[in-house]
Short mmCIF file of C-alpha atoms and ligand atoms in Angstrom, two decimals:
data_model
loop_
_atom_site.label_atom_id
_atom_site.label_comp_id
_atom_site.label_asym_id
_atom_site.label_seq_id
_atom_site.Cartn_x
_atom_site.Cartn_y
_atom_site.Cartn_z
CA UNK A 1 48.59 -246.77 -86.54
CA UNK A 2 50.75 -243.41 -87.32
CA UNK A 3 51.71 -240.30 -85.81
CA UNK A 4 52.64 -237.12 -87.55
CA UNK A 5 55.58 -235.37 -86.25
CA UNK A 6 57.52 -232.69 -87.08
CA UNK A 7 61.53 -232.49 -87.27
CA UNK A 8 61.88 -229.17 -84.82
CA UNK A 9 66.10 -229.60 -84.13
CA UNK A 10 69.13 -231.10 -85.64
CA UNK A 11 72.15 -231.29 -83.86
CA UNK A 12 75.48 -232.86 -85.92
CA UNK A 13 76.76 -235.18 -82.80
CA UNK A 14 79.74 -236.33 -84.47
CA UNK A 15 81.12 -235.99 -88.20
CA UNK A 16 78.87 -238.97 -88.62
CA UNK A 17 75.67 -239.11 -86.34
CA UNK A 18 72.91 -236.70 -86.52
CA UNK A 19 70.63 -235.90 -83.88
CA UNK A 20 66.75 -235.30 -84.76
CA UNK A 21 64.18 -233.74 -82.62
CA UNK A 22 60.69 -234.89 -83.18
CA UNK A 23 57.55 -232.53 -82.38
CA UNK A 24 54.20 -233.85 -82.72
CA UNK A 25 51.75 -231.58 -84.80
CA UNK A 26 50.05 -228.78 -83.37
CA UNK A 27 47.76 -229.17 -80.20
CA UNK A 28 48.97 -232.67 -79.77
CA UNK A 29 50.97 -234.82 -77.76
CA UNK A 30 53.32 -237.64 -78.01
CA UNK A 31 52.79 -241.60 -76.09
CA UNK A 32 55.14 -241.66 -73.05
CA UNK A 33 57.43 -244.40 -73.87
CA UNK A 34 59.60 -246.32 -71.47
CA UNK A 35 63.57 -246.69 -71.05
CA UNK A 36 64.76 -248.56 -74.06
CA UNK A 37 61.69 -247.75 -76.45
CA UNK A 38 62.27 -247.42 -80.23
CA UNK A 39 59.91 -246.12 -82.59
CA UNK A 40 59.77 -246.87 -86.51
CA UNK A 41 60.04 -243.75 -88.69
CA UNK A 42 58.39 -243.93 -92.36
CA UNK A 43 60.53 -241.19 -94.77
CA UNK A 44 59.52 -240.83 -98.36
CA UNK A 45 61.95 -239.73 -101.04
CA UNK A 46 60.56 -239.48 -104.39
CA UNK A 47 58.65 -243.04 -104.61
CA UNK A 48 60.50 -244.99 -101.93
CA UNK A 49 59.54 -244.88 -98.28
CA UNK A 50 62.25 -246.06 -96.11
CA UNK A 51 60.99 -247.57 -92.45
CA UNK A 52 63.56 -247.57 -90.35
CA UNK A 53 64.02 -248.71 -86.34
CA UNK A 54 65.83 -245.87 -84.18
CA UNK A 55 66.05 -245.63 -80.38
CA UNK A 56 64.54 -242.72 -78.23
CA UNK A 57 67.60 -241.19 -76.65
CA UNK A 58 65.73 -238.31 -74.70
CA UNK A 59 64.15 -238.46 -71.54
CA UNK A 60 60.37 -239.99 -71.18
CA UNK A 61 59.28 -237.24 -69.46
CA UNK A 62 60.07 -235.06 -72.40
CA UNK A 63 57.11 -233.64 -74.89
CA UNK A 64 59.16 -234.61 -77.67
CA UNK A 65 61.11 -237.63 -79.03
CA UNK A 66 65.03 -237.48 -80.16
CA UNK A 67 66.65 -240.19 -82.26
CA UNK A 68 70.40 -240.49 -83.56
CA UNK A 69 71.18 -241.86 -86.51
CA UNK A 70 74.38 -242.95 -87.90
CA UNK A 71 74.97 -242.25 -91.71
CA UNK A 72 75.76 -245.62 -93.11
CA UNK A 73 77.99 -245.82 -96.12
CA UNK A 74 77.33 -248.84 -97.27
CA UNK A 75 73.65 -248.77 -95.78
CA UNK A 76 70.57 -249.25 -98.00
CA UNK A 77 69.59 -245.23 -98.09
CA UNK A 78 67.86 -244.67 -95.02
CA UNK A 79 70.49 -243.38 -92.85
CA UNK A 80 71.57 -241.31 -96.05
CA UNK A 81 68.13 -240.13 -96.69
CA UNK A 82 67.79 -238.88 -92.90
CA UNK A 83 71.47 -237.19 -93.13
CA UNK A 84 71.01 -235.56 -96.82
CA UNK A 85 67.40 -234.88 -97.22
CA UNK A 86 65.73 -233.90 -94.06
CA UNK A 87 65.44 -230.35 -92.89
CA UNK A 88 64.31 -228.51 -89.91
CA UNK A 89 60.43 -228.46 -90.17
CA UNK A 90 59.92 -231.18 -92.58
CA UNK A 91 57.01 -233.68 -91.59
CA UNK A 92 56.85 -237.04 -91.50
CA UNK A 93 55.11 -240.07 -89.62
CA UNK A 94 56.22 -242.39 -86.96
CA UNK A 95 55.34 -245.34 -85.40
CA UNK A 96 54.11 -245.98 -81.33
CA UNK A 97 57.21 -246.55 -79.53
CA UNK A 98 58.14 -249.94 -78.94
CA UNK A 99 60.32 -252.12 -76.70
CA UNK A 100 62.38 -255.32 -76.94
CA UNK A 101 64.52 -253.97 -74.38
CA UNK A 102 64.10 -252.64 -71.03
CA UNK A 103 65.56 -252.73 -67.70
CA UNK A 104 65.03 -255.84 -65.90
CA UNK A 105 63.21 -255.06 -63.08
CA UNK A 106 64.95 -258.44 -60.88
CA UNK A 107 68.56 -257.48 -61.74
CA UNK A 108 70.73 -256.72 -58.88
CA UNK A 109 73.13 -255.20 -61.20
CA UNK A 110 72.95 -253.49 -65.13
CA UNK A 111 75.96 -253.84 -67.20
CA UNK A 112 75.31 -251.96 -70.64
CA UNK A 113 77.75 -252.95 -73.64
CA UNK A 114 77.58 -250.61 -76.29
CA UNK A 115 79.35 -250.40 -79.69
CA UNK A 116 79.40 -247.40 -81.71
CA UNK A 117 75.67 -245.99 -82.42
CA UNK A 118 74.87 -248.94 -79.89
CA UNK A 119 74.55 -246.55 -77.04
CA UNK A 120 71.54 -245.12 -78.39
CA UNK A 121 69.17 -247.49 -76.55
CA UNK A 122 70.87 -247.30 -73.15
CA UNK A 123 70.66 -243.70 -72.16
CA UNK A 124 66.77 -243.75 -71.30
CA UNK A 125 68.06 -247.16 -69.81
CA UNK A 126 70.57 -245.83 -67.55
CA UNK A 127 68.61 -242.57 -67.00
CA UNK A 128 66.10 -244.88 -65.10
CA UNK A 129 68.86 -246.59 -63.27
CA UNK A 130 70.15 -243.43 -61.95
CA UNK A 131 66.41 -241.98 -61.27
CA UNK A 132 65.77 -245.53 -58.99
CA UNK A 133 68.82 -245.64 -57.42
CA UNK A 134 69.68 -248.98 -58.91
CA UNK A 135 73.41 -250.14 -59.88
CA UNK A 136 74.49 -249.99 -63.33
CA UNK A 137 77.91 -249.73 -65.11
CA UNK A 138 78.51 -248.67 -68.95
CA UNK A 139 81.48 -250.23 -71.17
CA UNK A 140 81.24 -248.08 -74.56
CA UNK A 141 83.65 -248.58 -77.44
CA UNK A 142 84.16 -246.04 -80.42
CA UNK A 143 86.85 -245.60 -82.77
CA UNK A 144 87.91 -242.26 -81.11
CA UNK A 145 86.62 -239.77 -78.79
CA UNK A 146 85.71 -237.89 -81.91
CA UNK A 147 83.17 -240.57 -83.03
CA UNK A 148 81.55 -241.34 -79.74
CA UNK A 149 78.09 -240.14 -80.07
CA UNK A 150 76.94 -238.31 -76.29
CA UNK A 151 80.71 -238.31 -74.89
CA UNK A 152 80.28 -235.89 -73.17
CA UNK A 153 76.86 -235.72 -71.90
CA UNK A 154 77.65 -239.59 -70.63
CA UNK A 155 81.25 -238.23 -69.13
CA UNK A 156 78.93 -235.46 -67.20
CA UNK A 157 75.96 -237.58 -66.27
CA UNK A 158 77.68 -241.39 -65.56
CA UNK A 159 81.70 -240.28 -64.99
CA UNK A 160 82.10 -243.18 -62.09
CA UNK A 161 79.72 -245.85 -64.09
CA UNK A 162 81.70 -245.39 -67.42
CA UNK A 163 84.61 -246.90 -69.30
CA UNK A 164 85.01 -245.60 -72.79
CA UNK A 165 87.45 -247.87 -75.15
CA UNK A 166 88.52 -246.16 -78.30
CA UNK A 167 89.68 -248.75 -80.76
CA UNK A 168 91.94 -246.53 -82.83
CA UNK A 169 94.00 -245.91 -80.19
CA UNK A 170 94.28 -249.86 -79.13
CA UNK A 171 91.22 -250.05 -76.65
CA UNK A 172 89.06 -252.73 -77.04
CA UNK A 173 86.15 -254.35 -74.43
CA UNK A 174 87.72 -257.79 -73.13
CA UNK A 175 84.56 -260.18 -73.49
CA UNK A 176 86.08 -262.08 -70.61
CA UNK A 177 85.19 -258.97 -68.25
CA UNK A 178 81.44 -260.26 -68.08
CA UNK A 179 83.25 -262.71 -65.46
CA UNK A 180 83.66 -260.13 -63.51
CA UNK A 181 80.51 -258.93 -62.68
CA UNK A 182 78.62 -259.96 -59.63
CA UNK A 183 75.67 -263.07 -59.29
CA UNK A 184 72.35 -261.34 -60.31
CA UNK A 185 73.62 -259.15 -62.69
CA UNK A 186 72.13 -258.49 -66.20
CA UNK A 187 74.06 -257.80 -69.74
CA UNK A 188 72.23 -255.55 -72.05
CA UNK A 189 74.37 -255.52 -75.55
CA UNK A 190 74.05 -253.24 -78.26
CA UNK A 191 75.77 -252.94 -81.26
CA UNK A 192 77.19 -254.57 -84.58
CA UNK A 193 76.27 -258.22 -84.99
CA UNK A 194 79.71 -259.38 -84.25
CA UNK A 195 80.01 -257.23 -80.82
CA UNK A 196 76.98 -258.91 -79.58
CA UNK A 197 77.86 -262.26 -80.68
CA UNK A 198 81.74 -261.70 -78.57
CA UNK A 199 79.53 -260.51 -75.60
CA UNK A 200 76.53 -262.50 -75.65
CA UNK A 201 78.75 -266.45 -75.99
CA UNK A 202 81.14 -265.21 -73.38
CA UNK A 203 78.48 -264.50 -70.92
CA UNK A 204 76.72 -267.52 -72.12
CA UNK A 205 79.98 -269.59 -71.50
CA UNK A 206 80.42 -268.12 -68.29
CA UNK A 207 77.01 -269.39 -67.03
CA UNK A 208 74.83 -266.22 -67.47
CA UNK A 209 70.88 -267.70 -67.64
CA UNK A 210 69.90 -266.87 -71.16
CA UNK A 211 67.36 -264.54 -69.67
CA UNK A 212 70.09 -262.21 -67.86
CA UNK A 213 71.44 -261.56 -71.34
CA UNK A 214 69.66 -258.79 -73.32
CA UNK A 215 70.44 -257.95 -77.26
CA UNK A 216 68.42 -254.91 -78.76
CA UNK A 217 66.12 -257.13 -81.24
CA UNK A 218 66.20 -254.58 -84.17
CA UNK A 219 69.99 -255.32 -84.53
CA UNK A 220 70.11 -259.08 -83.88
CA UNK A 221 68.23 -260.28 -87.47
CA UNK A 222 70.18 -263.06 -89.06
CA UNK A 223 72.17 -263.46 -85.61
CA UNK A 224 72.84 -266.37 -86.44
CA UNK A 225 74.10 -265.66 -90.02
CA UNK A 226 72.68 -269.11 -91.17
CA UNK A 227 69.85 -269.73 -93.48
CA UNK A 228 68.75 -273.49 -93.79
CA UNK A 229 66.74 -274.24 -96.89
CA UNK A 230 63.10 -275.06 -96.13
CA UNK A 231 59.78 -275.73 -97.98
CA UNK A 232 56.39 -273.14 -97.78
CA UNK A 233 53.30 -274.42 -98.89
CA UNK A 234 50.79 -271.65 -99.58
CA UNK A 235 47.30 -272.66 -100.75
CA UNK A 236 48.02 -275.21 -103.70
CA UNK A 237 51.88 -274.41 -104.31
CA UNK A 238 54.86 -275.56 -103.14
CA UNK A 239 57.54 -273.55 -102.57
CA UNK A 240 61.34 -274.22 -101.83
CA UNK A 241 63.04 -271.83 -100.49
CA UNK A 242 67.03 -271.80 -100.71
CA UNK A 243 69.42 -270.83 -98.49
CA UNK A 244 70.07 -267.65 -100.42
CA UNK A 245 66.76 -265.88 -101.02
CA UNK A 246 64.32 -264.82 -98.48
CA UNK A 247 61.01 -266.49 -98.20
CA UNK A 248 59.30 -263.17 -99.23
CA UNK A 249 61.55 -263.28 -102.52
CA UNK A 250 60.50 -266.78 -103.09
CA UNK A 251 56.96 -266.20 -102.67
CA UNK A 252 56.86 -263.25 -105.07
CA UNK A 253 59.39 -265.11 -107.34
CA UNK A 254 55.85 -267.66 -107.49
CA UNK A 255 53.83 -264.60 -108.23
CA UNK A 256 52.26 -264.31 -104.71
CA UNK A 257 52.59 -260.69 -104.83
CA UNK A 258 53.02 -259.96 -101.42
CA UNK A 259 53.50 -256.37 -100.40
CA UNK A 260 56.92 -255.35 -98.57
CA UNK A 261 58.47 -252.13 -97.47
CA UNK A 262 61.55 -251.95 -95.49
CA UNK A 263 62.38 -255.96 -95.86
CA UNK A 264 64.01 -255.70 -92.34
CA UNK A 265 61.36 -257.04 -90.21
CA UNK A 266 60.55 -253.98 -88.89
CA UNK A 267 57.01 -252.42 -90.76
CA UNK A 268 54.93 -255.44 -91.00
CA UNK A 269 53.96 -255.14 -94.55
CA UNK A 270 54.64 -258.29 -95.44
CA UNK A 271 52.93 -260.03 -92.78
CA UNK A 272 51.36 -263.67 -93.53
CA UNK A 273 49.39 -266.24 -91.46
CA UNK A 274 51.07 -269.64 -90.13
CA UNK A 275 49.20 -272.37 -90.42
CA UNK A 276 51.52 -275.11 -89.66
CA UNK A 277 55.05 -275.64 -88.90
CA UNK A 278 58.23 -274.34 -87.04
CA UNK A 279 59.00 -270.54 -87.46
CA UNK A 280 62.75 -268.81 -86.71
CA UNK A 281 61.10 -265.44 -86.10
CA UNK A 282 64.12 -262.79 -87.08
CA UNK A 283 61.88 -259.66 -87.18
CA UNK A 284 61.43 -256.92 -84.50
CA UNK A 285 57.37 -256.10 -85.21
CA UNK A 286 55.66 -258.93 -83.88
CA UNK A 287 54.74 -259.61 -80.50
CA UNK A 288 55.24 -263.06 -78.78
CA UNK A 289 51.91 -263.51 -78.86
CA UNK A 290 51.39 -262.21 -82.67
CA UNK A 291 54.83 -264.76 -83.38
CA UNK A 292 52.03 -268.27 -82.61
CA UNK A 293 50.35 -267.59 -86.04
CA UNK A 294 51.64 -265.05 -87.86
CA UNK A 295 55.27 -263.95 -89.26
CA UNK A 296 57.58 -261.75 -91.48
CA UNK A 297 58.69 -263.26 -94.27
CA UNK A 298 61.17 -260.96 -95.52
CA UNK A 299 63.50 -261.80 -92.56
CA UNK A 300 62.01 -265.14 -90.84
CA UNK A 301 62.25 -268.61 -91.66
CA UNK A 302 60.63 -271.57 -91.53
CA UNK A 303 62.18 -275.07 -90.56
CA UNK A 304 61.74 -278.39 -92.80
CA UNK A 305 57.79 -277.75 -94.11
CA UNK A 306 55.65 -274.79 -93.27
CA UNK A 307 52.14 -274.09 -94.42
CA UNK A 308 51.46 -270.27 -94.64
CA UNK A 309 48.43 -268.39 -95.58
CA UNK A 310 48.30 -264.93 -97.15
CA UNK A 311 44.89 -263.68 -94.41
S1 FES B 1 58.94 -255.70 -95.37
FE1 FES B 1 58.87 -254.48 -93.43
S2 FES B 1 58.72 -256.35 -92.01
FE2 FES B 1 58.87 -257.18 -94.35
#
């Protein structure tokens, strides 16, 4: 189910990041959300519909949602469409808020590692920590102060908990820092894939339990960077999926006619049922329960031989 919203305000946060305020239409209200939540936005441009995930950056008690979008130079068009075509007063639809990342209630200390626009899910999580008196710190890396989204806000609200690293000034987050956090710390990492992998690897080598290291799911797609070939059975057909192809592409080359939209595991349009076999799930759409019997072939893959159906 989708929610219609109106773009009520647009702020140029940095030269490459814009903030968009989304308000409900007329007498409607928006569902409450939890810290770390994100929404899917459905933005139409000509015959295309860009489906993208964005974290909610505002306070959950507000009667609106706010998202912040980095314009990607070599992206697939979604962020450019937001930056270049979306105007105040425009209407669009969004999903209900979803949470794959949230503060762990058992943590004795929360440490947020943000790379660039990866700061966005942490804004509401840090507010939550402050409100509950939970101990936290932020390590935030950006190219320059000028490119650092929410720099003034963070400096004002969390000056004692934050360390900024400006890479153009030769500063960088040392993954070895994870050794210095006390026992019972939970790590939350969001940023470019290499940034996430570096910190996650350092944490696991240091001995953090897997459950204490949290990555923002919608940027961890393809995180192992490796695609095994595998075989899929669909009714009478046997389809070999090579390393370069997605299962979606392989199925549609065989004439399966599976509909799709985002091709990023975010919208659920390409969902198929899994009857047999092991799946490597790489989407940010299905719940753990749904993953027992469903998969999104635009990003997820099988291991060995799997059996799927369109139902
Ligand atoms: S096309 Fe959107 S999840 Fe596969």
